[in-house]
Amino acid sequence: MKQAGLSVREDAVGNIYGRWDGSEQGLPVVATGSHIDAIPFSGKYDGVVGVLGAIEAINVLRRSGFQPKRPLEVIMFTSEEPTRFGISCLGSRLLAGSETLVNTLKKAADAQNVSFFDAATSAGYNLGPDDLSNLVLEEGSYSAFVELHIEQGPLLEEEGLSIGIVTAIAAPASIKVEFEGNGGHAGAVLMPKRNDAGLAAAELALAVERHVLESGSIDTVGTVGILELHPGAINSIPSKSHIEIDIRDIDEKRRNGVIEKVHQSAINIAKNRGVTLSEFNIINQDPPASSDKAVIDAMEFATKQLNLSHKFMISRAYHDSLFMARKSPMGMIFIPCYKGYSHKPEEYASTEDISNGVKVLALTLAKLSLE
């Protein structure tokens, strides 16, 4: 950011901002950016394209002699992935304002039982709960936010298109479920006498798939990404099981209906199998976000100016843009990625596709900064 001539600051939780002042003082900011953290065993393009690409978009505009009317800002959001504390989009959520999140972080600890605030201290951040509440962006401080990102799906590549203009971001929900049974020896306890917490979890995982498929929409998706059994021995009947469920849809009501059906299934499974449903906790249940028409128009204008093929599409993955939309008009630019691969080492976007995305972003920022 400094090499691009931006004035750089960092907030209390680690979001980093690089600003290029506009020619007129006091106008709301046009911002762009993404994240650089990643989940284990993932690729190197998710998020990173939107940070380095944003900086390069600024370089493009500077090289062209452009002078923004509104300030332009690059934001590198902290902790977009939920890897350590199970909370996604930490930096952008706090900017959007969430007292629920602040209260959750007061009790949050990682797998080694290190608290969020102890982790922050060890990383050099002297954080307290009041600091988190003070991060909320002022209403009207941003006139637009645009995020460049790999699609994380196969549609653009399959259809031979260069750019995706995102019209909406799906609504995510995360659920933690635990069952408790009696356990016992794998040979000595006969099948009719078992209260198997592991099979309860397996049955609920299949119920998630069933309820999602029954929603009537291809936009409803559900995933059981974590399933843990205790004590975890081949010759021991599981006495405890822990599963984590991700359910998403661009329709909040439809998604919430699936969640309710999954909850009812968990209750019925526990009753039928003689186990205890000890936890059914909805960790987050965020609403969807729609892109702003003026931002969509600016992205479409830029794409046409560059003579690049494009399509309008929704994002089924969620991003920092989902939360920035609560404070600013929002839009997203997608570029193709190899076979739609993401969150795995094979994730890849070509230099040509990244270059196209940066050009569209640069022109979009320029147009929005002059309005």
PDB file of N, CA and C in Angstrom, residues 19-31 66-73 140-144 365-371:
ATOM      1  N   ARG A  19      -5.321   4.685   1.840  1.00  0.00           N
ATOM      2  CA  ARG A  19      -6.215   5.680   1.239  1.00  0.00           C
ATOM      3  C   ARG A  19      -5.483   6.605   0.279  1.00  0.00           C
ATOM      4  N   TRP A  20      -6.168   6.902  -0.844  1.00  0.00           N
ATOM      5  CA  TRP A  20      -5.738   7.915  -1.812  1.00  0.00           C
ATOM      6  C   TRP A  20      -6.760   9.050  -1.729  1.00  0.00           C
ATOM      7  N   ASP A  21      -6.342  10.192  -1.222  1.00  0.00           N
ATOM      8  CA  ASP A  21      -7.267  11.301  -1.021  1.00  0.00           C
ATOM      9  C   ASP A  21      -7.776  11.837  -2.344  1.00  0.00           C
ATOM     10  N   GLY A  22      -9.041  12.236  -2.352  1.00  0.00           N
ATOM     11  CA  GLY A  22      -9.652  12.791  -3.544  1.00  0.00           C
ATOM     12  C   GLY A  22      -9.420  14.288  -3.653  1.00  0.00           C
ATOM     13  N   SER A  23      -9.836  14.848  -4.780  1.00  0.00           N
ATOM     14  CA  SER A  23      -9.633  16.277  -5.038  1.00  0.00           C
ATOM     15  C   SER A  23     -10.591  17.148  -4.247  1.00  0.00           C
ATOM     16  N   GLU A  24     -11.730  16.566  -3.804  1.00  0.00           N
ATOM     17  CA  GLU A  24     -12.697  17.323  -3.010  1.00  0.00           C
ATOM     18  C   GLU A  24     -12.768  16.739  -1.608  1.00  0.00           C
ATOM     19  N   GLN A  25     -12.544  17.573  -0.615  1.00  0.00           N
ATOM     20  CA  GLN A  25     -12.515  17.126   0.767  1.00  0.00           C
ATOM     21  C   GLN A  25     -13.926  16.852   1.287  1.00  0.00           C
ATOM     22  N   GLY A  26     -14.020  15.886   2.192  1.00  0.00           N
ATOM     23  CA  GLY A  26     -15.271  15.644   2.913  1.00  0.00           C
ATOM     24  C   GLY A  26     -16.253  14.728   2.230  1.00  0.00           C
ATOM     25  N   LEU A  27     -15.920  14.213   1.056  1.00  0.00           N
ATOM     26  CA  LEU A  27     -16.844  13.312   0.358  1.00  0.00           C
ATOM     27  C   LEU A  27     -16.699  11.878   0.890  1.00  0.00           C
ATOM     28  N   PRO A  28     -17.775  11.098   0.878  1.00  0.00           N
ATOM     29  CA  PRO A  28     -17.674   9.686   1.282  1.00  0.00           C
ATOM     30  C   PRO A  28     -16.695   8.921   0.406  1.00  0.00           C
ATOM     31  N   VAL A  29     -16.148   7.862   0.955  1.00  0.00           N
ATOM     32  CA  VAL A  29     -15.063   7.105   0.332  1.00  0.00           C
ATOM     33  C   VAL A  29     -15.613   6.017  -0.600  1.00  0.00           C
ATOM     34  N   VAL A  30     -14.913   5.787  -1.709  1.00  0.00           N
ATOM     35  CA  VAL A  30     -15.133   4.603  -2.545  1.00  0.00           C
ATOM     36  C   VAL A  30     -14.051   3.594  -2.166  1.00  0.00           C
ATOM     37  N   ALA A  31     -14.460   2.418  -1.713  1.00  0.00           N
ATOM     38  CA  ALA A  31     -13.499   1.448  -1.178  1.00  0.00           C
ATOM     39  C   ALA A  31     -13.523   0.142  -1.957  1.00  0.00           C
ATOM     40  N   PHE A  66      -4.874   9.588 -13.615  1.00  0.00           N
ATOM     41  CA  PHE A  66      -6.214   9.829 -13.060  1.00  0.00           C
ATOM     42  C   PHE A  66      -6.132  10.499 -11.697  1.00  0.00           C
ATOM     43  N   GLN A  67      -7.078  11.404 -11.429  1.00  0.00           N
ATOM     44  CA  GLN A  67      -7.201  12.024 -10.113  1.00  0.00           C
ATOM     45  C   GLN A  67      -8.620  11.816  -9.594  1.00  0.00           C
ATOM     46  N   PRO A  68      -8.796  11.062  -8.517  1.00  0.00           N
ATOM     47  CA  PRO A  68     -10.152  10.818  -8.011  1.00  0.00           C
ATOM     48  C   PRO A  68     -10.763  12.065  -7.372  1.00  0.00           C
ATOM     49  N   LYS A  69     -12.064  12.175  -7.522  1.00  0.00           N
ATOM     50  CA  LYS A  69     -12.802  13.246  -6.849  1.00  0.00           C
ATOM     51  C   LYS A  69     -13.100  12.828  -5.409  1.00  0.00           C
ATOM     52  N   ARG A  70     -13.613  11.632  -5.264  1.00  0.00           N
ATOM     53  CA  ARG A  70     -13.813  11.046  -3.931  1.00  0.00           C
ATOM     54  C   ARG A  70     -12.546  10.288  -3.522  1.00  0.00           C
ATOM     55  N   PRO A  71     -12.295  10.143  -2.224  1.00  0.00           N
ATOM     56  CA  PRO A  71     -11.154   9.317  -1.811  1.00  0.00           C
ATOM     57  C   PRO A  71     -11.351   7.864  -2.242  1.00  0.00           C
ATOM     58  N   LEU A  72     -10.250   7.217  -2.622  1.00  0.00           N
ATOM     59  CA  LEU A  72     -10.256   5.788  -2.905  1.00  0.00           C
ATOM     60  C   LEU A  72      -9.507   5.081  -1.783  1.00  0.00           C
ATOM     61  N   GLU A  73     -10.040   3.925  -1.356  1.00  0.00           N
ATOM     62  CA  GLU A  73      -9.433   3.225  -0.223  1.00  0.00           C
ATOM     63  C   GLU A  73      -9.375   1.729  -0.492  1.00  0.00           C
ATOM     64  N   GLY A 140     -22.878   6.500   6.151  1.00  0.00           N
ATOM     65  CA  GLY A 140     -22.592   7.448   5.082  1.00  0.00           C
ATOM     66  C   GLY A 140     -21.126   7.745   4.858  1.00  0.00           C
ATOM     67  N   SER A 141     -20.241   7.070   5.580  1.00  0.00           N
ATOM     68  CA  SER A 141     -18.810   7.352   5.403  1.00  0.00           C
ATOM     69  C   SER A 141     -18.247   6.731   4.128  1.00  0.00           C
ATOM     70  N   TYR A 142     -18.947   5.728   3.576  1.00  0.00           N
ATOM     71  CA  TYR A 142     -18.536   5.095   2.326  1.00  0.00           C
ATOM     72  C   TYR A 142     -19.669   5.216   1.315  1.00  0.00           C
ATOM     73  N   SER A 143     -19.327   5.668   0.117  1.00  0.00           N
ATOM     74  CA  SER A 143     -20.349   5.795  -0.933  1.00  0.00           C
ATOM     75  C   SER A 143     -20.453   4.524  -1.768  1.00  0.00           C
ATOM     76  N   ALA A 144     -19.411   3.673  -1.737  1.00  0.00           N
ATOM     77  CA  ALA A 144     -19.452   2.405  -2.474  1.00  0.00           C
ATOM     78  C   ALA A 144     -18.337   1.495  -1.980  1.00  0.00           C
ATOM     79  N   LEU A 365     -13.833   1.760 -10.057  1.00  0.00           N
ATOM     80  CA  LEU A 365     -13.458   2.705  -9.007  1.00  0.00           C
ATOM     81  C   LEU A 365     -13.386   4.130  -9.542  1.00  0.00           C
ATOM     82  N   ALA A 366     -12.796   4.263 -10.739  1.00  0.00           N
ATOM     83  CA  ALA A 366     -12.679   5.592 -11.340  1.00  0.00           C
ATOM     84  C   ALA A 366     -14.062   6.219 -11.554  1.00  0.00           C
ATOM     85  N   LYS A 367     -14.980   5.429 -12.119  1.00  0.00           N
ATOM     86  CA  LYS A 367     -16.321   5.954 -12.399  1.00  0.00           C
ATOM     87  C   LYS A 367     -17.042   6.334 -11.106  1.00  0.00           C
ATOM     88  N   LEU A 368     -16.956   5.456 -10.110  1.00  0.00           N
ATOM     89  CA  LEU A 368     -17.658   5.726  -8.842  1.00  0.00           C
ATOM     90  C   LEU A 368     -17.034   6.905  -8.101  1.00  0.00           C
ATOM     91  N   SER A 369     -15.726   7.090  -8.244  1.00  0.00           N
ATOM     92  CA  SER A 369     -15.067   8.183  -7.525  1.00  0.00           C
ATOM     93  C   SER A 369     -15.395   9.552  -8.106  1.00  0.00           C
ATOM     94  N   LEU A 370     -15.860   9.580  -9.341  1.00  0.00           N
ATOM     95  CA  LEU A 370     -16.194  10.864  -9.990  1.00  0.00           C
ATOM     96  C   LEU A 370     -17.656  11.223  -9.857  1.00  0.00           C
ATOM     97  N   GLU A 371     -18.460  10.292  -9.349  1.00  0.00           N
ATOM     98  CA  GLU A 371     -19.917  10.552  -9.261  1.00  0.00           C
ATOM     99  C   GLU A 371     -20.268  11.339  -7.994  1.00  0.00           C
TER     100      GLU A 371
END
